[in-house]
Amino acid sequence: MFFVVVKGRRLVLHLVILLWTLGGVFSLWSWLTRPYPAPRIGIEGASAALVEQLFGKEQIREIVFGSAPELLIRLGDGKLDYLVELDTPTPGLISSYLGQLVPAVVVSFFDERMEMDLEGLLSLIDREPHQVLVSDALSLPGFPWSNIPVQYLPSSAVVDQLQMEQGKVGVIPLQDRSPAVRVLPLSGVTPLQTNPPYPLSRSLYLSHPPESLPQQLKDRVTKHQELQGISPDPWGNQITMLAVGDIMLDRDVKKVGLQKGWEHIFSEVAPRIRQADLALANLESPIGDKGHFINMFQAPPDAMAGVAYAGFDVVSLANNHTLDYHHAGMFETMRLLQEHGIEWVGAGKDIHEARTPLIKEVDGVKIGFLAYTEMWFVYSREPISWEATLDEPGVAPADVDMVVEDVKKLRDLVDCLIVTVHWGKEYVHEPTLEQQKLARAAVDAGADLVLGHHPHVLQGIEFYKRGVIVYSMGNFVFDLNRPKTWETMILEFSLSATGPLDMTVIPVYIFGVQPRILTGSHKDAVYRQIRDFSRQID
């Protein structure tokens, strides 16, 4: 009897041990295979904006603010998973370099200041902190504005407020800039270049404690990967694009081209144009020896060598002279463009082709082009439809509904969307209401840049919502005998996978028929005119 009882107790004990062991194994397996929850991230500062930019809201469970000692204690107690650290990571933690945080000092585009020194910035922050607009992503310790009642806003709001002259200066992460603001060099150093070091730049690190052996085992079982940030690269994946206005290569321009060579016409500006990754112009005259005269212009076939020498990659054919030598003249122009490796947009064998966008990818940045022309100023000595139709060649008309439809179709296919339009009244510096309506509708539909030509003179630049509207870039190569038509410009844009970042206005003057980049007081005078025309736009 005693033997049976003892044996029964051992059996129960063994059963308990077995169940306990199985329970432990099951619990361990459940722990090993259970996915990690979204991480808790700590940062010194008063805003979640930087952390959300680095990792995205969907990857984060909680963002915790505090001093460095407080955050390190929470990390050691297991109440945090990661720390975002500035400048130098904490010894003993596992740290990975995230990238550079580059706070750029910006002003509204036509602000007269061209640079600022660090002492001037510090003085402005001290005297008028309410006039200093700082991105909430930069609400961090160790900056000149830390612990001072400056205005913290999202980067986009900083840009908007500066446009409305609601602040004197803004500070935003360099990658958040847009053409509506200009980046100022600080103490002679621009943040747009990596060397020399910019005074406000700081390094970012992501740190976490060393993992225990059980955690390493869990990582292997779950194939867990460490939190991956979107490394801020303020200088990466950018290209430059230049844009100019009307190029007409007939009449007096042709005389110079035949006498001195077509390259001579562009020789003063070609080095600058060829430096760009992409260059755009409006080709105002057909080129070739085909077709017959029905309006005004046709340049000889050799003229195309001058356009190619200048460095242009894309031209708009949507204008009131593309069909000056009928359909055959337009198609010969297209053939010569193709022969010289230049692409075109805005014209075609029918309306479908004329409206078809040109998409180019340069160094990983996709740029889409659309081109149109107003039709009210078109003149022809023969009754042809300048506007392309379902079964007739021609150009794309600047119809608002058509433009909006095309922009919406193209928007999700490209990083930067550019609409170029031949429009407005000749020799008038103010855009028409029709120009403004069409341009703003294009931006509302998704256009980043709207670039205009045809008036033969300069018109203003408008920063509308997130878009840039240049109502007239003026002539670039032309022979008109009116001094105001000799003032022109090259526009230089920095383009990225997130859209346009910068715009630079380069004043130019046409000497005879040859455009030259201006310097000194003449440059300043033309720039002031562009600024004044821009400020007059309602």
PDB file of C-alpha atoms in Angstrom, residues 383-522:
ATOM      1  CA  PRO A 383      -6.788  78.348 -93.583  1.00  0.00           C
ATOM      2  CA  ILE A 384      -5.179  75.588 -91.524  1.00  0.00           C
ATOM      3  CA  SER A 385      -5.939  74.605 -87.964  1.00  0.00           C
ATOM      4  CA  TRP A 386      -2.876  75.677 -85.981  1.00  0.00           C
ATOM      5  CA  GLU A 387      -4.390  73.792 -83.088  1.00  0.00           C
ATOM      6  CA  ALA A 388      -3.895  70.045 -83.379  1.00  0.00           C
ATOM      7  CA  THR A 389      -7.108  68.073 -83.887  1.00  0.00           C
ATOM      8  CA  LEU A 390      -8.067  64.413 -83.907  1.00  0.00           C
ATOM      9  CA  ASP A 391      -6.843  64.074 -87.494  1.00  0.00           C
ATOM     10  CA  GLU A 392      -4.686  67.147 -88.177  1.00  0.00           C
ATOM     11  CA  PRO A 393      -1.186  68.093 -86.975  1.00  0.00           C
ATOM     12  CA  GLY A 394      -0.579  71.142 -84.840  1.00  0.00           C
ATOM     13  CA  VAL A 395       0.109  72.439 -81.339  1.00  0.00           C
ATOM     14  CA  ALA A 396      -1.548  71.894 -77.966  1.00  0.00           C
ATOM     15  CA  PRO A 397      -3.976  74.723 -77.100  1.00  0.00           C
ATOM     16  CA  ALA A 398      -3.878  76.415 -73.696  1.00  0.00           C
ATOM     17  CA  ASP A 399      -7.375  75.338 -72.728  1.00  0.00           C
ATOM     18  CA  VAL A 400      -7.803  75.367 -68.940  1.00  0.00           C
ATOM     19  CA  ASP A 401      -9.794  72.137 -68.738  1.00  0.00           C
ATOM     20  CA  MET A 402      -7.350  70.368 -71.031  1.00  0.00           C
ATOM     21  CA  VAL A 403      -4.330  71.559 -69.051  1.00  0.00           C
ATOM     22  CA  VAL A 404      -5.865  70.515 -65.733  1.00  0.00           C
ATOM     23  CA  GLU A 405      -6.758  67.082 -67.094  1.00  0.00           C
ATOM     24  CA  ASP A 406      -3.250  66.518 -68.462  1.00  0.00           C
ATOM     25  CA  VAL A 407      -1.543  67.692 -65.268  1.00  0.00           C
ATOM     26  CA  LYS A 408      -3.653  65.405 -63.095  1.00  0.00           C
ATOM     27  CA  LYS A 409      -2.838  62.412 -65.296  1.00  0.00           C
ATOM     28  CA  LEU A 410       0.881  63.161 -65.153  1.00  0.00           C
ATOM     29  CA  ARG A 411       1.195  64.116 -61.476  1.00  0.00           C
ATOM     30  CA  ASP A 412       1.726  60.659 -59.971  1.00  0.00           C
ATOM     31  CA  LEU A 413       4.161  59.590 -62.695  1.00  0.00           C
ATOM     32  CA  VAL A 414       6.889  62.158 -62.011  1.00  0.00           C
ATOM     33  CA  ASP A 415       8.755  63.882 -59.197  1.00  0.00           C
ATOM     34  CA  CYS A 416       8.692  67.351 -60.781  1.00  0.00           C
ATOM     35  CA  LEU A 417       5.968  68.525 -63.145  1.00  0.00           C
ATOM     36  CA  ILE A 418       6.679  71.474 -65.448  1.00  0.00           C
ATOM     37  CA  VAL A 419       4.114  73.248 -67.612  1.00  0.00           C
ATOM     38  CA  THR A 420       5.360  75.733 -70.201  1.00  0.00           C
ATOM     39  CA  VAL A 421       2.878  78.102 -71.864  1.00  0.00           C
ATOM     40  CA  HIS A 422       3.047  80.588 -74.753  1.00  0.00           C
ATOM     41  CA  TRP A 423       0.609  83.302 -73.677  1.00  0.00           C
ATOM     42  CA  GLY A 424      -0.108  86.893 -72.750  1.00  0.00           C
ATOM     43  CA  LYS A 425       0.168  90.252 -74.512  1.00  0.00           C
ATOM     44  CA  GLU A 426       3.287  91.362 -76.334  1.00  0.00           C
ATOM     45  CA  TYR A 427       5.458  94.111 -74.795  1.00  0.00           C
ATOM     46  CA  VAL A 428       3.362  94.200 -71.603  1.00  0.00           C
ATOM     47  CA  HIS A 429       5.008  93.562 -68.222  1.00  0.00           C
ATOM     48  CA  GLU A 430       1.772  92.623 -66.420  1.00  0.00           C
ATOM     49  CA  PRO A 431       0.217  89.175 -66.839  1.00  0.00           C
ATOM     50  CA  THR A 432      -3.366  89.024 -68.041  1.00  0.00           C
ATOM     51  CA  LEU A 433      -6.171  87.622 -65.928  1.00  0.00           C
ATOM     52  CA  GLU A 434      -6.286  84.674 -68.337  1.00  0.00           C
ATOM     53  CA  GLN A 435      -2.615  83.922 -67.660  1.00  0.00           C
ATOM     54  CA  GLN A 436      -3.190  83.994 -63.918  1.00  0.00           C
ATOM     55  CA  LYS A 437      -6.286  81.817 -64.119  1.00  0.00           C
ATOM     56  CA  LEU A 438      -4.566  79.165 -66.232  1.00  0.00           C
ATOM     57  CA  ALA A 439      -1.347  79.183 -64.203  1.00  0.00           C
ATOM     58  CA  ARG A 440      -3.078  78.849 -60.855  1.00  0.00           C
ATOM     59  CA  ALA A 441      -5.362  76.115 -62.168  1.00  0.00           C
ATOM     60  CA  ALA A 442      -2.283  74.199 -63.327  1.00  0.00           C
ATOM     61  CA  VAL A 443      -0.679  74.510 -59.875  1.00  0.00           C
ATOM     62  CA  ASP A 444      -3.939  73.509 -58.179  1.00  0.00           C
ATOM     63  CA  ALA A 445      -3.961  70.403 -60.385  1.00  0.00           C
ATOM     64  CA  GLY A 446      -0.399  69.497 -59.375  1.00  0.00           C
ATOM     65  CA  ALA A 447       2.110  71.477 -61.466  1.00  0.00           C
ATOM     66  CA  ASP A 448       5.329  72.456 -59.683  1.00  0.00           C
ATOM     67  CA  LEU A 449       6.557  75.031 -62.205  1.00  0.00           C
ATOM     68  CA  VAL A 450       4.600  77.054 -64.773  1.00  0.00           C
ATOM     69  CA  LEU A 451       6.987  78.813 -67.160  1.00  0.00           C
ATOM     70  CA  GLY A 452       5.676  81.416 -69.597  1.00  0.00           C
ATOM     71  CA  HIS A 453       6.851  83.145 -72.769  1.00  0.00           C
ATOM     72  CA  HIS A 454       5.554  85.167 -75.773  1.00  0.00           C
ATOM     73  CA  PRO A 455       5.289  88.756 -74.413  1.00  0.00           C
ATOM     74  CA  HIS A 456       8.936  89.380 -75.532  1.00  0.00           C
ATOM     75  CA  VAL A 457       9.507  91.243 -72.257  1.00  0.00           C
ATOM     76  CA  LEU A 458       9.948  90.131 -68.677  1.00  0.00           C
ATOM     77  CA  GLN A 459       6.963  89.606 -66.405  1.00  0.00           C
ATOM     78  CA  GLY A 460       6.852  88.791 -62.709  1.00  0.00           C
ATOM     79  CA  ILE A 461       7.236  85.605 -60.711  1.00  0.00           C
ATOM     80  CA  GLU A 462       4.472  84.394 -58.411  1.00  0.00           C
ATOM     81  CA  PHE A 463       4.814  81.847 -55.614  1.00  0.00           C
ATOM     82  CA  TYR A 464       1.344  80.342 -55.550  1.00  0.00           C
ATOM     83  CA  LYS A 465       0.690  77.647 -52.950  1.00  0.00           C
ATOM     84  CA  ARG A 466       3.490  75.096 -53.528  1.00  0.00           C
ATOM     85  CA  GLY A 467       4.078  76.142 -57.135  1.00  0.00           C
ATOM     86  CA  VAL A 468       6.221  78.686 -58.957  1.00  0.00           C
ATOM     87  CA  ILE A 469       4.671  80.700 -61.793  1.00  0.00           C
ATOM     88  CA  VAL A 470       6.989  82.661 -64.089  1.00  0.00           C
ATOM     89  CA  TYR A 471       4.657  84.674 -66.280  1.00  0.00           C
ATOM     90  CA  SER A 472       7.245  85.600 -68.904  1.00  0.00           C
ATOM     91  CA  MET A 473      10.919  84.751 -69.192  1.00  0.00           C
ATOM     92  CA  GLY A 474      11.211  87.219 -72.079  1.00  0.00           C
ATOM     93  CA  ASN A 475      13.197  86.703 -75.259  1.00  0.00           C
ATOM     94  CA  PHE A 476      16.448  84.788 -75.207  1.00  0.00           C
ATOM     95  CA  VAL A 477      17.608  85.007 -78.813  1.00  0.00           C
ATOM     96  CA  PHE A 478      15.664  87.539 -80.888  1.00  0.00           C
ATOM     97  CA  ASP A 479      16.150  90.599 -83.091  1.00  0.00           C
ATOM     98  CA  LEU A 480      13.424  93.011 -81.977  1.00  0.00           C
ATOM     99  CA  ASN A 481      14.468  96.664 -81.970  1.00  0.00           C
ATOM    100  CA  ARG A 482      12.933  97.527 -78.598  1.00  0.00           C
ATOM    101  CA  PRO A 483      15.304  97.938 -75.627  1.00  0.00           C
ATOM    102  CA  LYS A 484      12.919  96.315 -73.135  1.00  0.00           C
ATOM    103  CA  THR A 485      12.967  93.123 -75.215  1.00  0.00           C
ATOM    104  CA  TRP A 486      16.723  92.871 -74.715  1.00  0.00           C
ATOM    105  CA  GLU A 487      16.345  92.330 -70.960  1.00  0.00           C
ATOM    106  CA  THR A 488      15.909  88.678 -70.141  1.00  0.00           C
ATOM    107  CA  MET A 489      16.955  85.948 -67.725  1.00  0.00           C
ATOM    108  CA  ILE A 490      18.023  82.378 -67.229  1.00  0.00           C
ATOM    109  CA  LEU A 491      16.194  80.527 -64.476  1.00  0.00           C
ATOM    110  CA  GLU A 492      18.125  77.839 -62.630  1.00  0.00           C
ATOM    111  CA  PHE A 493      16.242  75.265 -60.558  1.00  0.00           C
ATOM    112  CA  SER A 494      17.414  72.542 -58.197  1.00  0.00           C
ATOM    113  CA  LEU A 495      15.091  69.564 -58.646  1.00  0.00           C
ATOM    114  CA  SER A 496      14.840  66.498 -56.432  1.00  0.00           C
ATOM    115  CA  ALA A 497      12.700  63.423 -55.918  1.00  0.00           C
ATOM    116  CA  THR A 498      10.594  65.535 -53.533  1.00  0.00           C
ATOM    117  CA  GLY A 499      10.086  68.368 -56.038  1.00  0.00           C
ATOM    118  CA  PRO A 500      11.792  71.693 -56.782  1.00  0.00           C
ATOM    119  CA  LEU A 501      14.088  72.949 -54.017  1.00  0.00           C
ATOM    120  CA  ASP A 502      15.719  76.171 -55.225  1.00  0.00           C
ATOM    121  CA  MET A 503      15.388  78.808 -57.909  1.00  0.00           C
ATOM    122  CA  THR A 504      18.037  81.293 -59.006  1.00  0.00           C
ATOM    123  CA  VAL A 505      17.357  84.243 -61.305  1.00  0.00           C
ATOM    124  CA  ILE A 506      20.306  84.968 -63.603  1.00  0.00           C
ATOM    125  CA  PRO A 507      19.858  88.360 -65.343  1.00  0.00           C
ATOM    126  CA  VAL A 508      20.803  88.342 -69.035  1.00  0.00           C
ATOM    127  CA  TYR A 509      20.900  90.991 -71.763  1.00  0.00           C
ATOM    128  CA  ILE A 510      20.701  90.530 -75.535  1.00  0.00           C
ATOM    129  CA  PHE A 511      23.565  92.433 -77.183  1.00  0.00           C
ATOM    130  CA  GLY A 512      22.651  92.561 -80.858  1.00  0.00           C
ATOM    131  CA  VAL A 513      21.238  89.052 -81.106  1.00  0.00           C
ATOM    132  CA  GLN A 514      23.629  87.469 -78.618  1.00  0.00           C
ATOM    133  CA  PRO A 515      22.529  86.837 -74.997  1.00  0.00           C
ATOM    134  CA  ARG A 516      25.142  87.498 -72.315  1.00  0.00           C
ATOM    135  CA  ILE A 517      25.010  86.955 -68.565  1.00  0.00           C
ATOM    136  CA  LEU A 518      25.146  90.285 -66.756  1.00  0.00           C
ATOM    137  CA  THR A 519      27.349  91.411 -63.895  1.00  0.00           C
ATOM    138  CA  GLY A 520      27.610  94.476 -61.698  1.00  0.00           C
ATOM    139  CA  SER A 521      25.106  97.321 -61.697  1.00  0.00           C
ATOM    140  CA  HIS A 522      23.451  96.235 -64.958  1.00  0.00           C
TER     141      HIS A 522
END
